Coordinates of C-alpha atoms in Angstrom, one line a residue:
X1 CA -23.5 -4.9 -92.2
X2 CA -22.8 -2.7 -95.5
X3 CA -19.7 -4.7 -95.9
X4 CA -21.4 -8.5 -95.2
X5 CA -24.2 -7.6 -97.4
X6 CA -21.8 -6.7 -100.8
X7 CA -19.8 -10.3 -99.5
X8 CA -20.2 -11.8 -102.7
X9 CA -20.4 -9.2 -105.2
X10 CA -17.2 -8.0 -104.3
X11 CA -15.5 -11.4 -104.5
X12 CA -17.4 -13.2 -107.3
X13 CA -16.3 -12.1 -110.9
X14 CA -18.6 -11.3 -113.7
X15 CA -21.3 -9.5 -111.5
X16 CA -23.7 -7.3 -113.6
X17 CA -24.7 -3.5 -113.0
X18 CA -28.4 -4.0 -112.2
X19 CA -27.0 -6.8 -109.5
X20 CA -24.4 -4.4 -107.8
X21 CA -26.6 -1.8 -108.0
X22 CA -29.8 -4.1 -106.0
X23 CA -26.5 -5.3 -103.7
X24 CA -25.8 -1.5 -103.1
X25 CA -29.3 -0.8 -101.8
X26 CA -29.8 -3.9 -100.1
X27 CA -26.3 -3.4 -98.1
X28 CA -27.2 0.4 -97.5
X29 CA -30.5 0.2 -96.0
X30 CA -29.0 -2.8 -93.7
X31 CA -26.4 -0.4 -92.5
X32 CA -29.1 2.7 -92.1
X33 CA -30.7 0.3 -90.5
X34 CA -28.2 -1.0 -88.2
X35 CA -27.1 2.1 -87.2
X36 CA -30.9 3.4 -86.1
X37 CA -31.2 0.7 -83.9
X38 CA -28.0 1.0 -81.8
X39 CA -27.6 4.5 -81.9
X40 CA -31.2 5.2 -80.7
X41 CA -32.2 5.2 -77.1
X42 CA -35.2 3.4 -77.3
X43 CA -35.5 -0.3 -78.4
X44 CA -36.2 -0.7 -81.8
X45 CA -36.0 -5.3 -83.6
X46 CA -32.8 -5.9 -83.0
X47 CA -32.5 -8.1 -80.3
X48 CA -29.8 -8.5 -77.3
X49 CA -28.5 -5.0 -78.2
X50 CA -26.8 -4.3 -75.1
X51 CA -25.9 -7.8 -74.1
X52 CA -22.4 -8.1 -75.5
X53 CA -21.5 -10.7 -77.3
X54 CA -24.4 -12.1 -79.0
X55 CA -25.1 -10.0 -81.9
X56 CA -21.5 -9.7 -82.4
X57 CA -20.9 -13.9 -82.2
X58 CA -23.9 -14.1 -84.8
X59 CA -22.1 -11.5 -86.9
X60 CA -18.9 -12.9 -87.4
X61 CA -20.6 -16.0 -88.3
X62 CA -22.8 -14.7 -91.0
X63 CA -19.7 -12.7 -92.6
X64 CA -17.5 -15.8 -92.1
X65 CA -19.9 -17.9 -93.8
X66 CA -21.0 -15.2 -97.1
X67 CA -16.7 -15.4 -97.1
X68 CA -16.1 -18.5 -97.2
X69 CA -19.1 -19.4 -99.9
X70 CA -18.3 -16.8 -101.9
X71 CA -14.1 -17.9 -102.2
X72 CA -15.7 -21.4 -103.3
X73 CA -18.0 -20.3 -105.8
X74 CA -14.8 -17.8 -107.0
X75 CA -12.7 -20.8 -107.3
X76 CA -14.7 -22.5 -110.2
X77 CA -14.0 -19.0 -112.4
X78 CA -10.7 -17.2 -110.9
X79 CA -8.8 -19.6 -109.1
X80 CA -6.4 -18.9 -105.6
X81 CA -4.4 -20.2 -103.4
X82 CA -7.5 -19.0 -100.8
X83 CA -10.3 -20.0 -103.0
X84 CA -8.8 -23.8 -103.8
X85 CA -7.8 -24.2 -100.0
X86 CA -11.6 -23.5 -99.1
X87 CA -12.8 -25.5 -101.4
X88 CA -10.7 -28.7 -100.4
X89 CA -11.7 -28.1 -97.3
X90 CA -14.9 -27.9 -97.5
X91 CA -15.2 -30.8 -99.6
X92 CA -13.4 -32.8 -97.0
X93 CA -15.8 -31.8 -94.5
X94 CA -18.9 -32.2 -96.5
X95 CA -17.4 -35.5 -97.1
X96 CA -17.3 -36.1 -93.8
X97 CA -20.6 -35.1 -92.7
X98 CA -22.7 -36.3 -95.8
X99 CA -24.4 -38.7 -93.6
X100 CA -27.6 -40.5 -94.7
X101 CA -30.6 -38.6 -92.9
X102 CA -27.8 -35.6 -92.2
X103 CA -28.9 -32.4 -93.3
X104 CA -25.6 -32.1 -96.0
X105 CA -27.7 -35.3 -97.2
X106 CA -31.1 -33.8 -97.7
X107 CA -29.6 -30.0 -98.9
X108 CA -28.6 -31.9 -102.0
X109 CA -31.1 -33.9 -102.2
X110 CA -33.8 -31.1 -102.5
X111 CA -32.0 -30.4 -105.9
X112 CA -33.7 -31.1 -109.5
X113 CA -33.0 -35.0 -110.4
X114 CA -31.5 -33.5 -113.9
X115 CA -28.9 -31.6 -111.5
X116 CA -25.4 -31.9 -113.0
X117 CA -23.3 -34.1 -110.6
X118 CA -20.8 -31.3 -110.6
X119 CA -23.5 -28.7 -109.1
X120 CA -24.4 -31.1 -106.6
X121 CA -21.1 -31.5 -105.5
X122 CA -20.7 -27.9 -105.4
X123 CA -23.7 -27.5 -103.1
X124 CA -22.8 -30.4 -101.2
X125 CA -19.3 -28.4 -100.1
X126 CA -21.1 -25.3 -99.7
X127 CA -23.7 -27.0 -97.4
X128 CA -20.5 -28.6 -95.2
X129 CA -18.8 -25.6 -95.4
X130 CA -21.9 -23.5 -94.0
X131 CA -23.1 -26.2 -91.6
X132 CA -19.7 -26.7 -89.6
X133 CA -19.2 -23.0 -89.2
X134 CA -23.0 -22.8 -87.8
X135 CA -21.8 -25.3 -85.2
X136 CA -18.5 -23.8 -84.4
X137 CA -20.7 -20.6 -83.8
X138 CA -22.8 -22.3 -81.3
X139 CA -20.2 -24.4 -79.5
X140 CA -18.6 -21.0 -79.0
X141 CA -21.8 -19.1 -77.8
X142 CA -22.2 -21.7 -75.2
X143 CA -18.6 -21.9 -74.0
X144 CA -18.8 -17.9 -73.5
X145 CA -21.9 -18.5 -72.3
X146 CA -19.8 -21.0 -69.2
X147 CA -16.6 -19.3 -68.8
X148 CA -18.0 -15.7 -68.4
X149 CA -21.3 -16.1 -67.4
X150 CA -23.1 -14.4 -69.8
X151 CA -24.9 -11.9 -69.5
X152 CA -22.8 -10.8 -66.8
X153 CA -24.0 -10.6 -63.9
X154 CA -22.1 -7.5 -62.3
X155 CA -24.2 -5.3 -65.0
X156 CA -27.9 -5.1 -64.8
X157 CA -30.0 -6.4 -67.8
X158 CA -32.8 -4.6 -69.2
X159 CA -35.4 -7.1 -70.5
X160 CA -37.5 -4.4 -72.4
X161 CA -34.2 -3.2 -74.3
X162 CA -32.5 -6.1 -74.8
X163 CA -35.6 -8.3 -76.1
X164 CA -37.7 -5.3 -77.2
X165 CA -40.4 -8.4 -79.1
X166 CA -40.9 -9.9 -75.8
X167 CA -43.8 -8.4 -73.7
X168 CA -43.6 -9.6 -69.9
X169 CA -46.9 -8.0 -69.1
X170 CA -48.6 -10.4 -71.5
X171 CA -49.3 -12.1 -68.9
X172 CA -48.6 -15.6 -67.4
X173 CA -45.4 -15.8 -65.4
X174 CA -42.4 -14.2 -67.3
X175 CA -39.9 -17.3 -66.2
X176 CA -42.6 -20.1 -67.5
X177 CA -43.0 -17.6 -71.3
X178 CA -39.2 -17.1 -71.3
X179 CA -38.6 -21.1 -70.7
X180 CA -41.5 -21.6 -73.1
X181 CA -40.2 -19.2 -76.0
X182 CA -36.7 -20.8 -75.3
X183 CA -38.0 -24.8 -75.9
X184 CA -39.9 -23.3 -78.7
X185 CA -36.8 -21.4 -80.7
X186 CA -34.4 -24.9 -79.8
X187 CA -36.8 -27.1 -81.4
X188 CA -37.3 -24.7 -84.3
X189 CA -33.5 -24.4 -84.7
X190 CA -33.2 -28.1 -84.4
X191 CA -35.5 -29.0 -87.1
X192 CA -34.9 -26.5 -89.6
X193 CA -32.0 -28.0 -91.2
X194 CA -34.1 -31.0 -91.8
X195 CA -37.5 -29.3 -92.7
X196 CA -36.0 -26.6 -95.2
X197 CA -35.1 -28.8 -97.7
X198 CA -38.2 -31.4 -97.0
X199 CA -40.4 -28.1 -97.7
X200 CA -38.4 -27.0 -100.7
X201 CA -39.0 -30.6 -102.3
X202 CA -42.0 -31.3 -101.9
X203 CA -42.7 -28.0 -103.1
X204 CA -40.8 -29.4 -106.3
X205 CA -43.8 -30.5 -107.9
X206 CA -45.8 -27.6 -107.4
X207 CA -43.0 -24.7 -109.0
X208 CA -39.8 -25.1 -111.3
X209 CA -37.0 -27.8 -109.3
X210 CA -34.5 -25.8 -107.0
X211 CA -31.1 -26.3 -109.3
X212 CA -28.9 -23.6 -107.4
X213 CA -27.2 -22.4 -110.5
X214 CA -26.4 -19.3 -109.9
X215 CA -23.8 -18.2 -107.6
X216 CA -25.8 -15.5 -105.6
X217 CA -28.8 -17.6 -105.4
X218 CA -26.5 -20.4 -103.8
X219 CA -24.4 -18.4 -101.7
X220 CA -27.4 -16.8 -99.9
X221 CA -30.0 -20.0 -100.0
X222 CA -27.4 -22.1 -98.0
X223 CA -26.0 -19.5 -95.8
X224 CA -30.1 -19.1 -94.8
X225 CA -30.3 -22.9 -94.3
X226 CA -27.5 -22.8 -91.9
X227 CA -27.5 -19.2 -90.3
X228 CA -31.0 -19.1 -89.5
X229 CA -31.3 -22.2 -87.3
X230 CA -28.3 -21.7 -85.0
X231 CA -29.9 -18.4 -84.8
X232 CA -32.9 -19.5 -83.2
X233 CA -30.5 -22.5 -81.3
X234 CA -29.0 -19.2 -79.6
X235 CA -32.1 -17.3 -79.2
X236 CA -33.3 -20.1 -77.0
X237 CA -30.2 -20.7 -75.1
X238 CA -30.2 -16.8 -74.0
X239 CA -33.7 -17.0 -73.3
X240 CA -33.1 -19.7 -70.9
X241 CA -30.4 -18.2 -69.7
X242 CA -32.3 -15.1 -69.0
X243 CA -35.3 -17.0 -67.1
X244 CA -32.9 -18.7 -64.8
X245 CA -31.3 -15.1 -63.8
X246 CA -34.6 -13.8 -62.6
X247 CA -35.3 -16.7 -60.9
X248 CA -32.5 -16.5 -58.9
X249 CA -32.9 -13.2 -58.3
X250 CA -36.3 -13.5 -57.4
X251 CA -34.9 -16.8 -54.7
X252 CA -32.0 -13.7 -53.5
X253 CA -34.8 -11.3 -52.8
X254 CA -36.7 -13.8 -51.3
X255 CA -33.7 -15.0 -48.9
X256 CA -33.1 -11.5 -47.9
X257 CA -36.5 -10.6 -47.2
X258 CA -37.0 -13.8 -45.4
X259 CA -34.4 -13.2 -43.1
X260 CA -35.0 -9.3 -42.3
X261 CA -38.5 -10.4 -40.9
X262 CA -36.6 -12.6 -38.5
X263 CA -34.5 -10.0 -37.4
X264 CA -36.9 -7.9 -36.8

């Protein structure tokens, strides 16, 4: 986490003290913070802790995405062979996404109308860039999610660690909240490509335009935009995948007990 966290300070040139320094903290307490959670025995936030490989799927992602944003915005300054390939890349798949009504679409259009067409263009790739990495990350959640039948089912799963801000003593049946939750987080993670940069305009008349200038600001605003809703699109899939497990179990316990009262 230490190392995702100082992403784009390390790679972008020109950073000043008091930023490293605020990147420095930031990364440290994420790491202290990372560590607590899975070294202690007791649940803490972090969520499927023991159910490998969720966390580590959404990690990957959020460190390929800071990457990959941060080589583009490098490219405009200090130019590579990495850098340049990321950026025509991503401007072929922005290009290929920028849809009307797609969320590429509405991420630039949430920008000041004064917004230099070169700066659009830049957030434009950036949005592409971020968006088709959020996908790849959830088309390969769900296929791991087919092939090995995650969680696995030879391993017991421990609600109360692995989803330590559910409470299945609330009340109400656990399967129905879990289903419930799940809907709830797939919706969310649906719409909040769309509703981010709806909110962020209209907002536009109320505070100064969004113009994305600088690099950091960029770099972490649409890695938010895209991380956050396959996040919840993931959240909701395990969750659903979790509230069919105990309902099958339940149906196996039911089966067996079922048929040791007719044996007896």
């Amino acid at each position: 986490m230490v190392l995702v966290i100082a992403t784009p300070s390390l790679m972008l040139p020109g950073i000043g003290a008091d930023t490293r320094q605020i990147v420095a903290l930031a990364a440290l307490c994420a790491g202290v913070l990372t560590f607590v959670e899975y070294a202690s025995t007791y649940p803490g936030l972090v969520e499927f802790r023991d159910a490998a490989p969720f966390n580590r799927i959404r990690f990957v992602s959020l460190f390929l995405t800071l990457f990959l944003l941060s080589a583009l915005m490098a490219s405009g300054s200090t130019p590579s062979t990495l850098s340049l390939f990321v950026r025509v890349t991503g401007m072929a798949v922005a290009q290929s996404i920028d849809l009307p009504y797609s969320p590429v679409r509405l991420l630039t259009m949430m920008l000041a109308a004064d917004t230099p067409p070169a700066q659009v263009e830049l957030v434009r790739t950036a949005g592409g860039l971020a968006y088709i990495i959020s996908l790849i990350t959830l088309a390969y959640f769900v296929l791991i999610l087919r092939t090995l039948g995650w969680p696995n089912r030879a391993t017991s799963f421990n609600v109360w660690v692995n989803l330590p801000t559910f409470d299945p003593t609330a009340g109400g049946d656990i399967v129905s909240r879990l289903r419930r939750d799940a809907r709830f987080n797939i919706g969310l993670g649906c719409l909040l490509p769309f509703v981010i940069p709806a909110m962020v305009y209209s907002a536009s008349s109320l505070f100064d335009p969004v113009t994305l200038t600088s690099p950091h600001t960029l770099i972490w605003t649409v890695t938010a935009w895209a991380f956050l809703p396959v996040s919840l699109f993931m959240r909701g899939i395990a969750m659903g995948r979790i509230a069919t497990m105990i309902e099958q179990t339940r149906q196996s316990n039911q089966r067996m007990a079922t048929a040791q009262l007719a044996a007896a």
